[in-house]
Coordinates of C-alpha atoms in Angstrom, one line a residue:
X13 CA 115.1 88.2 144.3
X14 CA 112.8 87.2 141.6
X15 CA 112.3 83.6 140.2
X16 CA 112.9 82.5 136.8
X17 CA 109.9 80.2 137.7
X18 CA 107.9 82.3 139.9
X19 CA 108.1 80.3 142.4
X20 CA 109.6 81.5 146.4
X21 CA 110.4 79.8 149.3
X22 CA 107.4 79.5 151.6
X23 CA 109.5 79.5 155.2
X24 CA 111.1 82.6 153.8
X25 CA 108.0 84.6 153.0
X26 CA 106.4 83.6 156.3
X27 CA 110.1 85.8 157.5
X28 CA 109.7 88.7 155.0
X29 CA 112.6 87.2 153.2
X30 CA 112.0 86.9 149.6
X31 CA 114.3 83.6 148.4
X32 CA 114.0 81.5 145.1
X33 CA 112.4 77.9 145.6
X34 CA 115.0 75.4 144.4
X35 CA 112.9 72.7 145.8
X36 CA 108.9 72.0 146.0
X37 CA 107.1 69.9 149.0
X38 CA 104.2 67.8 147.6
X39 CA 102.9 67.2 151.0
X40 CA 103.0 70.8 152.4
X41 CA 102.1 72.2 149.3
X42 CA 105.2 74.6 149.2
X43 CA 108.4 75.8 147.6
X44 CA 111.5 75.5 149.4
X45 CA 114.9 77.5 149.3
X46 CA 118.0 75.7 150.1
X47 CA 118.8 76.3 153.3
X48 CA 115.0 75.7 154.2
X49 CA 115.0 72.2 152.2
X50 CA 117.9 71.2 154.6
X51 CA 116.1 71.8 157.8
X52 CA 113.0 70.2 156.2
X53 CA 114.5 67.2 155.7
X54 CA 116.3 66.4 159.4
X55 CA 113.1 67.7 161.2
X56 CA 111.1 64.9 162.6
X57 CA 107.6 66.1 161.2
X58 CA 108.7 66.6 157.6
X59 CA 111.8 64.6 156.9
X60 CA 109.3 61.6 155.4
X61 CA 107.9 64.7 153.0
X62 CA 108.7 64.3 149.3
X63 CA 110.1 66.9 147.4
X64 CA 110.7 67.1 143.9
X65 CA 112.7 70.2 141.7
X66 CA 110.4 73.1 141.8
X67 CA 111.1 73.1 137.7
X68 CA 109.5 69.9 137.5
X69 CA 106.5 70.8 139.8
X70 CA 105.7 73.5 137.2
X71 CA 105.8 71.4 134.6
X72 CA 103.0 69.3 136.9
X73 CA 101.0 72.4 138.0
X74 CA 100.5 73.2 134.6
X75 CA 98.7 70.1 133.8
X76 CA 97.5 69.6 137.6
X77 CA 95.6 72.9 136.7
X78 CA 93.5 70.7 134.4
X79 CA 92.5 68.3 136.0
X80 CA 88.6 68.8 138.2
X81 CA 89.3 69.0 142.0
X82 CA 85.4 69.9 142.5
X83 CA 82.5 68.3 141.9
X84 CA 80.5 70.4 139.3
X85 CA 77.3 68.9 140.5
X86 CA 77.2 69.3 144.0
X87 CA 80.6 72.1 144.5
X88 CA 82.3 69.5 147.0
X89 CA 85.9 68.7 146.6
X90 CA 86.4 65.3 144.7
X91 CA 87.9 63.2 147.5
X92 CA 86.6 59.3 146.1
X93 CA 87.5 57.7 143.1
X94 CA 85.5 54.6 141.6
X95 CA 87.3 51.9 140.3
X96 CA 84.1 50.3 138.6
X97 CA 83.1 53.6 137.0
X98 CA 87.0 55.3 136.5
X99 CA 85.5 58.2 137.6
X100 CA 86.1 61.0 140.6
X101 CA 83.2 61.7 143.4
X102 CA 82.5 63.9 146.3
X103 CA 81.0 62.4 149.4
X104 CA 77.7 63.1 148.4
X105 CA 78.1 61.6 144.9
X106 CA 79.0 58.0 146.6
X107 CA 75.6 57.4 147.7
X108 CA 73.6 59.1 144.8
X109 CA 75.5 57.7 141.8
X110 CA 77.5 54.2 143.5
X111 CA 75.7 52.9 146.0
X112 CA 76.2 49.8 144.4
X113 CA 80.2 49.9 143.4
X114 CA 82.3 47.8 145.4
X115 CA 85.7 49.0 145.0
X116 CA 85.0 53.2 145.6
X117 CA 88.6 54.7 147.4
X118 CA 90.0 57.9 148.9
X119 CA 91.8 59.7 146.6
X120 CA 94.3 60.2 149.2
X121 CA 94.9 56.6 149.4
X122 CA 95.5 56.3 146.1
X123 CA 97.8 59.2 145.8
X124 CA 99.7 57.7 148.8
X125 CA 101.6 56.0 145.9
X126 CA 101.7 58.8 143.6
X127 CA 104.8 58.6 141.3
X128 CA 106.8 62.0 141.0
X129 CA 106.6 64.2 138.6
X130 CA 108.8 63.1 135.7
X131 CA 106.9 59.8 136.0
X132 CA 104.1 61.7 136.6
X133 CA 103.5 63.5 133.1
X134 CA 106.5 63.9 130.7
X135 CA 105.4 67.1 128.5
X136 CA 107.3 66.8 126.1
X137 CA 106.1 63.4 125.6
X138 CA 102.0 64.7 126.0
X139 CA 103.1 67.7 123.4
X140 CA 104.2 65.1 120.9
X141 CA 101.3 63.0 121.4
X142 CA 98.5 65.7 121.6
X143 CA 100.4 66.4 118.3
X144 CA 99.6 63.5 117.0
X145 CA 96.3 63.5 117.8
X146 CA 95.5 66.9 116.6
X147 CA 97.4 65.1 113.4
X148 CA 94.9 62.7 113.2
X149 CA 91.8 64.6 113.4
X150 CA 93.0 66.5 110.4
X151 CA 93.7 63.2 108.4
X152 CA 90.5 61.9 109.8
X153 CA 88.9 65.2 108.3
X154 CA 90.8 65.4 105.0
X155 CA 89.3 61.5 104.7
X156 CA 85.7 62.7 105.4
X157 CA 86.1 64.9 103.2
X158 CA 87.1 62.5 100.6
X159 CA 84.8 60.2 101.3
X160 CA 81.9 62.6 101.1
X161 CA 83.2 63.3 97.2
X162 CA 83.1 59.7 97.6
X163 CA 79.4 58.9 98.2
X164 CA 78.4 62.2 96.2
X165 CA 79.7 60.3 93.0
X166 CA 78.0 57.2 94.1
X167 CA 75.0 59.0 95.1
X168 CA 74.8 60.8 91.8
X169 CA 75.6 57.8 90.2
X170 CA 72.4 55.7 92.0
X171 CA 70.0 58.9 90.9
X172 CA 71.2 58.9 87.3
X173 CA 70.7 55.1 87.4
X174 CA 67.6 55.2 88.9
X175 CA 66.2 58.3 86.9
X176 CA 67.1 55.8 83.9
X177 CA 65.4 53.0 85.3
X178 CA 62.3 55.2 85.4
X179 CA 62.8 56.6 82.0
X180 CA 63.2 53.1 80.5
X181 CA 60.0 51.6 82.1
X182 CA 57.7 54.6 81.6
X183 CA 59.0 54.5 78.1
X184 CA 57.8 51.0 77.6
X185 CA 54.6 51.6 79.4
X186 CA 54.5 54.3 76.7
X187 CA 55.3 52.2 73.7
X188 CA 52.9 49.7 75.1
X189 CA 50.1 51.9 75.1
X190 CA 50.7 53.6 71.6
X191 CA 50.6 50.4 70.5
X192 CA 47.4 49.4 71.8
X193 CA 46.1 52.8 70.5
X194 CA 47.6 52.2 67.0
X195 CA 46.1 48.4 67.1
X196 CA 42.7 49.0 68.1
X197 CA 42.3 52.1 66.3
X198 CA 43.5 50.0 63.3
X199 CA 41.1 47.3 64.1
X200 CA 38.1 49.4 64.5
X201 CA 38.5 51.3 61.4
X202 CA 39.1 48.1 59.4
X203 CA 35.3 47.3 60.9
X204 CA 33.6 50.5 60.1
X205 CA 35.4 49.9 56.6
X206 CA 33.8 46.8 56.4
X207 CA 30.2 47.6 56.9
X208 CA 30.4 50.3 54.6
X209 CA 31.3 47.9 51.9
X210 CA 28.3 45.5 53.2
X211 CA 26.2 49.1 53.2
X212 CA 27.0 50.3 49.7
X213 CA 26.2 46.5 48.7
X214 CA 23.1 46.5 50.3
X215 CA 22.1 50.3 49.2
X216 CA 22.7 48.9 45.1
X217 CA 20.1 45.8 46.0
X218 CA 17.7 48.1 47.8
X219 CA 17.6 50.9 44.4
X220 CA 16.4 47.4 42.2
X221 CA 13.4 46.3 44.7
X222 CA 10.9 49.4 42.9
X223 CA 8.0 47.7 42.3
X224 CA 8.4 44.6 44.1
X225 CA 6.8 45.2 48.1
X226 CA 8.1 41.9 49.6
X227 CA 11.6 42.5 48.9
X228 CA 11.6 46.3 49.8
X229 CA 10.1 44.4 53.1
X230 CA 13.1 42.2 53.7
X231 CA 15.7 44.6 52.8
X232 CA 13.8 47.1 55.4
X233 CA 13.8 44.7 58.1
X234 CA 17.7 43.7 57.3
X235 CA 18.5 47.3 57.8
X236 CA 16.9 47.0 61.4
X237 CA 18.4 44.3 62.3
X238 CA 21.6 45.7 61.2
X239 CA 21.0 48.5 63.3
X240 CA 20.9 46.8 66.3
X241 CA 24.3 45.0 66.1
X242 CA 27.7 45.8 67.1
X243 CA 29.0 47.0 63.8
X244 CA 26.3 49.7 63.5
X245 CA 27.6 51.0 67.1
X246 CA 29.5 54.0 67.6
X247 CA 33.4 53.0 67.8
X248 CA 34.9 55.9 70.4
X249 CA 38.6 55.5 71.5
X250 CA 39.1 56.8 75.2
X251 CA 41.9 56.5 77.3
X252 CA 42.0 55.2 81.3
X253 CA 45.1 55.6 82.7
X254 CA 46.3 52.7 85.7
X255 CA 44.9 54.5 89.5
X256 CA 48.2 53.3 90.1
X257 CA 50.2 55.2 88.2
X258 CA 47.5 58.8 88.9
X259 CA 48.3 58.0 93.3
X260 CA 52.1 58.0 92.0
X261 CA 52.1 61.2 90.5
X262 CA 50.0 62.9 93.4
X263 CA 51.9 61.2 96.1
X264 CA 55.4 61.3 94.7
X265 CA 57.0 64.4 96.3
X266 CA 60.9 63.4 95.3
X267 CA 63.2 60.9 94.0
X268 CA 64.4 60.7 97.7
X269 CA 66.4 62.4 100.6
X270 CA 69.9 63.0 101.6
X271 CA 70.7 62.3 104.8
X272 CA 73.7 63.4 106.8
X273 CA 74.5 60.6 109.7
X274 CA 76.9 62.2 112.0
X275 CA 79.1 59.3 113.4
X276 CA 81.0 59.8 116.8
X277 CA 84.6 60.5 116.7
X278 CA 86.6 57.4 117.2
X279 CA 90.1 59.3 117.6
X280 CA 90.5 59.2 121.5
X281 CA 93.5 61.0 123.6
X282 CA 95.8 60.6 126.3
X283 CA 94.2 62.5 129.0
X284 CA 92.7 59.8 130.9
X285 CA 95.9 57.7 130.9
X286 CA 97.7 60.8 132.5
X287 CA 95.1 61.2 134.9
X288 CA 95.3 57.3 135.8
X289 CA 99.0 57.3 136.1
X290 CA 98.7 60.4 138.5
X291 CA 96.4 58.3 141.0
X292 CA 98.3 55.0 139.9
X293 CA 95.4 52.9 139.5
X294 CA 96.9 50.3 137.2
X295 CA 95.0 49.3 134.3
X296 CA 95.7 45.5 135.4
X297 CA 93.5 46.6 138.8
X298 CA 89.8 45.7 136.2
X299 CA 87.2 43.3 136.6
X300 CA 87.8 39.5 137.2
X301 CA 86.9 37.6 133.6
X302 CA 83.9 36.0 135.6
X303 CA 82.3 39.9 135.1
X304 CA 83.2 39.6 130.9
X305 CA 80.1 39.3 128.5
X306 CA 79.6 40.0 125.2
X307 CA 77.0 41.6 123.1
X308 CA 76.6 41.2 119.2
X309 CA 77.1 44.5 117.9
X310 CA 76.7 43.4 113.5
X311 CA 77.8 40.6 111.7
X312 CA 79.9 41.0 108.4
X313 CA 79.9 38.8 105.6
X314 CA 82.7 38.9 103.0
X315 CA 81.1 36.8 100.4
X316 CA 82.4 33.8 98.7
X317 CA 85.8 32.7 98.4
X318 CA 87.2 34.9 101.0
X319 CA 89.3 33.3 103.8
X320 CA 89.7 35.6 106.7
X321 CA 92.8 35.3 109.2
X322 CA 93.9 38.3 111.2
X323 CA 91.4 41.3 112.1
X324 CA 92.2 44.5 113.6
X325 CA 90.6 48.1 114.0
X326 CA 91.9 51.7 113.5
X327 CA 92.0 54.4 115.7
X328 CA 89.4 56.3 113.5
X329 CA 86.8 52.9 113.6
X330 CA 88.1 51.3 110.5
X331 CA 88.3 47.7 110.3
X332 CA 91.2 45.6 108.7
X333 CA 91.1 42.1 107.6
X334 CA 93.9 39.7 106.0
X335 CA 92.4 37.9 103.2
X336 CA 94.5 34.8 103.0
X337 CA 93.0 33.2 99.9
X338 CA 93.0 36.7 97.4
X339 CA 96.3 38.0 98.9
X340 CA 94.6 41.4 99.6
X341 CA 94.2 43.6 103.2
X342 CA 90.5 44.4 103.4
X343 CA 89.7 47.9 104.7
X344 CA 85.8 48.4 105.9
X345 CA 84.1 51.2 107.5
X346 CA 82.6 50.7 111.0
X347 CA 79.4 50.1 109.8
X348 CA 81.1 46.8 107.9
X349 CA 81.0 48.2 104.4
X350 CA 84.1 47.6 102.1
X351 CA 86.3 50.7 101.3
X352 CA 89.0 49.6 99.7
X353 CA 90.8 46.1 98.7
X354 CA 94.6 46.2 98.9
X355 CA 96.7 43.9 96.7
X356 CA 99.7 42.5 99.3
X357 CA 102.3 39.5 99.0
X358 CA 101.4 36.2 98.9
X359 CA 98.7 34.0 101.7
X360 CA 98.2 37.2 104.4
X361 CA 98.5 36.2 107.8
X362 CA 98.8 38.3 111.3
X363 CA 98.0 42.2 111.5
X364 CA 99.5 44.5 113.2
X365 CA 98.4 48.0 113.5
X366 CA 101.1 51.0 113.1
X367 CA 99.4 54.0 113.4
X368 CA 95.8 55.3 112.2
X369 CA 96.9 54.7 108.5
X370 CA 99.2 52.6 108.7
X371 CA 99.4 48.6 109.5
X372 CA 101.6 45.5 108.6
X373 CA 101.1 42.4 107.8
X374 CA 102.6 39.2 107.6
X375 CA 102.4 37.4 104.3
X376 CA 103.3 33.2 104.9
X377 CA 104.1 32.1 101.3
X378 CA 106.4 35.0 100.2
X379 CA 108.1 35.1 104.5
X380 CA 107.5 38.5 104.7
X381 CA 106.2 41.5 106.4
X382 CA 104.3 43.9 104.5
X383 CA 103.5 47.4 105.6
X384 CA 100.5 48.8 104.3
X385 CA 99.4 52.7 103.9
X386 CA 95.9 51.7 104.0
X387 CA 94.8 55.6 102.7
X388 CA 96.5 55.4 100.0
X389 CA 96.2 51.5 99.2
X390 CA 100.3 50.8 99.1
X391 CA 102.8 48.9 100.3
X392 CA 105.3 51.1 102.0
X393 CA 107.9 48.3 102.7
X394 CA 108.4 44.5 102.7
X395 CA 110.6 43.1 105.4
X396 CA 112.2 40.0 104.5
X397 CA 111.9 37.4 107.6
X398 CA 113.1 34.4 105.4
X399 CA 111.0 31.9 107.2
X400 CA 107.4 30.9 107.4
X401 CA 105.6 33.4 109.6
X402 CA 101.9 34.4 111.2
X403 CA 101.3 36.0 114.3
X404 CA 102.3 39.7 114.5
X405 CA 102.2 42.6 117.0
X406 CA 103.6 46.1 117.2
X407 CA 104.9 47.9 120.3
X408 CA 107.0 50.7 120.4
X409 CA 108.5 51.0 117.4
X410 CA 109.2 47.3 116.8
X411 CA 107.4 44.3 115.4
X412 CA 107.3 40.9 117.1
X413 CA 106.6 38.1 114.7
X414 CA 106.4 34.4 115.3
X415 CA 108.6 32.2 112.7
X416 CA 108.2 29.2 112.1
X417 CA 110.8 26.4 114.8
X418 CA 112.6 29.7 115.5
X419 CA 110.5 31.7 118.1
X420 CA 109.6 35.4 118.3
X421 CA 111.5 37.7 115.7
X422 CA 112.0 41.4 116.9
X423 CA 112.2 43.5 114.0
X424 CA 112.6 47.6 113.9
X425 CA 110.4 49.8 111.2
X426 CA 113.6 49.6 109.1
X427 CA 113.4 46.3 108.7
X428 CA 116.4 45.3 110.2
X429 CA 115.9 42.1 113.1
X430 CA 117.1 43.1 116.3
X431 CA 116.9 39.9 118.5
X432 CA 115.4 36.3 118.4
X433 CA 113.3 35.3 121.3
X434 CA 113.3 31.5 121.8
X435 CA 110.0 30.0 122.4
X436 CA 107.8 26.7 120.8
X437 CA 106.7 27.7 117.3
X438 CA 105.7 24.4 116.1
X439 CA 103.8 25.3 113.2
X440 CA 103.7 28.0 110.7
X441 CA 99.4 29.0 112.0
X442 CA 99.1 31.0 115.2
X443 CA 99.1 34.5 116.8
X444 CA 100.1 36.9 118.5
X445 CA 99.8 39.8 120.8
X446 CA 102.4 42.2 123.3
X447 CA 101.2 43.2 126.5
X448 CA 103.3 44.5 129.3
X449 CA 106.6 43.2 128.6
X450 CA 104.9 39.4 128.3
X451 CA 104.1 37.6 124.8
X452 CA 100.8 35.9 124.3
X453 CA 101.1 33.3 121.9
X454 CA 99.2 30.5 120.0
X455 CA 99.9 27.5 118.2
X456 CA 97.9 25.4 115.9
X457 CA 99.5 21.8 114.9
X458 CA 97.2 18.7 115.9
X459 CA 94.1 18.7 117.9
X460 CA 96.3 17.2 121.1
X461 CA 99.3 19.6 120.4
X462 CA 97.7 23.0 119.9
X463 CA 98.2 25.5 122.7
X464 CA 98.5 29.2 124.0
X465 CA 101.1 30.3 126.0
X466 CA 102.5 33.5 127.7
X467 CA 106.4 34.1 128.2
X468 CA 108.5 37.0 129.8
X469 CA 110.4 39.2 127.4
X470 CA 113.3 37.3 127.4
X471 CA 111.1 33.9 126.3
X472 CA 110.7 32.1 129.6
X473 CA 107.6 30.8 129.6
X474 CA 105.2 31.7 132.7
X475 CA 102.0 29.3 131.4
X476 CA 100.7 27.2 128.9
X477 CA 97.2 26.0 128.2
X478 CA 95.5 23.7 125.8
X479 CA 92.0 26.0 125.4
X480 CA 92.9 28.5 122.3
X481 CA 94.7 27.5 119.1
X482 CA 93.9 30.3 117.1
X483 CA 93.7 34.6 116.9
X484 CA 94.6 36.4 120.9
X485 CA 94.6 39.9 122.0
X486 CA 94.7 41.1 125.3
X487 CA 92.0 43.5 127.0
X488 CA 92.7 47.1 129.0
X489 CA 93.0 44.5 132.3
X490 CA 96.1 42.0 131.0
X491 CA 93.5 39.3 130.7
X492 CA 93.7 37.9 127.2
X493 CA 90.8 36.6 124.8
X494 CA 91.8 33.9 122.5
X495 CA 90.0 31.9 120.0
X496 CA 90.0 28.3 119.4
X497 CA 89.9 27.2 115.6
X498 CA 88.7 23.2 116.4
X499 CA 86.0 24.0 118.2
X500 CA 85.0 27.1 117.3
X501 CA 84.8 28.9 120.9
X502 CA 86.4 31.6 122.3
X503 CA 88.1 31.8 125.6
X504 CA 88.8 34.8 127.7
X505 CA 92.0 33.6 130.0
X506 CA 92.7 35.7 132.9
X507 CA 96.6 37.1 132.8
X508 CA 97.9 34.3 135.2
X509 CA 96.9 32.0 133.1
X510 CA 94.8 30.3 136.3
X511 CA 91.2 30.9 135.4
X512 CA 90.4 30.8 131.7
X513 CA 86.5 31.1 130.7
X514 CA 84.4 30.1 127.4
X515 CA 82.5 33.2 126.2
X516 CA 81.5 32.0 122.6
X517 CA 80.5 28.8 121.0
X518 CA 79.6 29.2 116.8
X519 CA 80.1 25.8 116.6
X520 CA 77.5 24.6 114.2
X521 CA 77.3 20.9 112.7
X522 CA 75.8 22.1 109.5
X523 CA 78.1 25.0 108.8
X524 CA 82.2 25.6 109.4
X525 CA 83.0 28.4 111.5
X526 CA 86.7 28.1 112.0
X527 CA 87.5 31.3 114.4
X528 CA 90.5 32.9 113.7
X529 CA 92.0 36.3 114.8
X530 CA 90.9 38.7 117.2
X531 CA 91.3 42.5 118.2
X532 CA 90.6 43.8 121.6
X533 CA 89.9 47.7 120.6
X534 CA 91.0 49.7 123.8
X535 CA 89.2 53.3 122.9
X536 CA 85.9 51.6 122.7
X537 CA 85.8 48.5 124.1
X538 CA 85.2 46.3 121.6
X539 CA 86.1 42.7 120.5
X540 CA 86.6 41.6 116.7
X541 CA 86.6 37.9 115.6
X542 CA 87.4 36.7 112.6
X543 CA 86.2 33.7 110.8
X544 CA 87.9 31.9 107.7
X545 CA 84.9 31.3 106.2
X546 CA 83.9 34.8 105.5
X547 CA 82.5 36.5 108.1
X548 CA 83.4 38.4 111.2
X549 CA 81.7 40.0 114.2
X550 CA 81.9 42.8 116.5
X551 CA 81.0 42.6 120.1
X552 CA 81.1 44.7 122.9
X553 CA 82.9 43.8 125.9
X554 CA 80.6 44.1 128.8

């Protein structure tokens, strides 16, 4: 009998017997009728196997199919996998390419724990995010492509500006010159005009001097002399135009060139996350913080009178910035360059990001949450929290903000509050970030009372420290960095809460740095910090 999912009982074949599989063994590799799934699970060499629905195992040898099980370079099967690098090896890649790694392991090992296969990859789940994905390349697209009118308007608009610049200065270096022309030629025609006058004076005298030798001697000798002066001279205009200005015109090939920069994609996908949870290497199983550096990337400067709180970044590279003291959400490129300024409720606070276009916001003054279409530079929605709030984060489908002497507020995208989490909010400044079913919080009151803390879902607190007051955000390893506004350092504090370490220190005695937020970006591995007094920077997390 045929199978609806092509797959047949393995026991059965090896009979001649052609049954459906019902069931699928992941350690012999087979499908089991069953009547055969029965005697494989009370015989003593296979009743430890695990089996799984052979419809699910489809579902997993579909996307099994895609994954490498040889290595390309040296066509040996992939049997190691490097926790340093996250990548799969052969035997002879291991003392080639991580000779030095410390933490390479068999596959097999790992896979010892393997999770079946609806934990393993939910397709429907993978279809709606590969969805989303393929969703976001267009808008990411559709926004190039915008952009590009963008800058060809501004572009245009610099040539025009510039071609007038050079119109407007060659024109006075024009009118400059004409007007020497006009004044010298002026001038030297007035002379000439001159001694013709003394000439025809002097020509009258000479016709009366008939008969009278001296004087025809004098006037002949005044002619000679006359001769040899300037105003007897030849006046000749000619022009000499500035070397300058000649090496300009001979070296000047354009008004410039337009270059096309082609900046990586920052839209990542989900593959690697399936992969990982297929070998069930944790994301918590990364380096200790005492491995953690940082390397300036840029520095951005906002100008004056900004007051920068929270930061965040997009999925597409875009950076986000609360500007408390204009009430506006800042969007800039990833180069740093302002895109857009978005008006907001009053005194913006925490940041939250939503989606690739989307973030929220929490605005103190006004007690609410504002979410923000940052394409198309609008609010969407205000959610009324009706207290004094700051610190924000977003996790599946709900926002967490911290009120004021209330604790952690769970809202929905509907705006409706869901559950209050009890925990210390002494103060309406501090932040906040979701990791793992645990809250990271800060706190800023006095210099002796400011703290962060981390509590379990429910608000029961699991550790408290006194080295961060300010912005937190935890990395792809459940260790958290976290800023410190009275100092001005930041901290990176490993997810116990046992071991923190200082990885920055702006403080400077002639200038205030106060840090504020921070966003750990997990597609490329990159830390923001924010800075009320107008500037940010972006590291990378080595």
């Amino acid at each position: 009998m045929a199978s609806s999912t092509g797959k047949l009982c393995g026991p059965c074949e090896v009979r001649y017997n052609t049954t459906t599989a019902v069931s699928w063994c992941m350690d012999c590799d087979d499908g089991l009728c069953s009547s055969c799934l029965e005697d494989h699970k009370v015989n003593k060499a296979s009743k430890k196997h695990q089996t799984i629905p052979v419809s699910q195992y489809v579902e997993v040898e579909s996307v099994s199919s895609l994954i490498k099980q040889e290595c390309e370079e040296h066509d040996q099967r992939l049997t190691f996998y490097c926790l340093d690098h996250c990548v799969t090896a052969c035997a002879l890649c291991v003392p080639e390419k991580h000779k030095q790694c410390s933490r390479i392991k068999p596959i097999e090992e790992l896979a010892s724990n393997a999770k079946t296969s609806a934990e393993l990859f939910n397709v429907e789940r993978g279809i709606k995010e590969l969805d989303n994905t393929v969703d976001e390349l267009k808008n990411h697209s559709q926004r190039n492509i915008d952009t590009i009118k963008y800058q060809q308007k501004n572009i245009l608009r610099e040539i025009k500006s510039f071609r007038k610049q050079i119109n407007e200065h060659l024109d006075n270096l024009e009118s400059n010159l004409l007007k020497e022309l006009e004044d010298k030629s002026d001038q030297n025609k007035a002379e000439i005009n001159m001694f013709l006058a003394k000439l025809k004076e002097k020509g009258e005298k000479i016709k009366t001097t008939k008969g009278f030798g001296e004087k025809l001697r004098e006037e002949r000798e005044w002619v000679a002399t006359v001769c040899t002066q300037n105003e007897a001279k030849e006046s000749v205009l000619e022009l000499s135009t500035d070397p300058q200005l000649k090496q300009l015109v001979s070296d000047l090939k354009g008004f410039g060139m337009i270059h096309v920069v082609r900046n990586p994609c920052q839209i990542k996908t989900d593959a690697w996350e399936h992969q990982r949870a297929q070998l069930n290497v944790p994301m918590t199983a990364g380096k200790e913080i005492d491995q953690t550096e940082l390397k300036l990337i840029r520095e951005i400067s906002f100008g004056v009178g900004k007051s920068i709180k929270d930061c965040a970044i997009v999925n597409d590279g875009r950076m986000v910035f609360a500007d408390y003291n204009n009430d506006e959400v800042l969007v800039r490129n990833p180069e740093g360059q302002l895109l857009k300024s978005i008006s907001v409720d009053m005194s913006p606070y925490g940041l939250a990001v939503i989606s690739s276009i989307t973030v929220a916001v929490t605005c103190c003054k006004h007690k609410t949450i504002n979410i923000v279409n940052i394409d198309d530079c609008v609010v969407k929605q205000k959610i009324k929290v009706g207290k004094p709030c700051c610190g924000l984060s977003y996790h599946a489908d709900k926002l967490y903000v911290l009120a004021k002497h209330t604790g952690i507020l769970e809202f929905d995208l509907a705006g409706n509050l869901i559950r209050t989490i009890p925990v210390d909010v002494l103060s309406s400044e501090g932040y906040l970030c979701f990791y793992k079913d645990t809250f990271c919080y800060t706190c800023y009151q006095d210099f002796d009372e400011s703290f962060i803390a981390c509590c379990d879902d429910n608000g029961t607190e699991i550790w408290k420290l006194n080295v961060a007051d300010s912005g937190v955000t935890a990395d792809n390893y459940g260790n958290f960095f976290a800023s410190n506004s009275s100092d001005s350092t930041l901290q990176i504090v490993s997810g116990d809460g046992k071991k923190p370490k200082k990885l920055l220190d702006l403080h400077d005695p002639h200038k205030e740095t106060f840090l504020e937020g921070v966003f750990f970006d997990k597609n490329s591995s990159a830390l923001l910090v924010a800075c009320t007094s107008g500037t940010a920077r972006l590291y990378r997390v080595i």
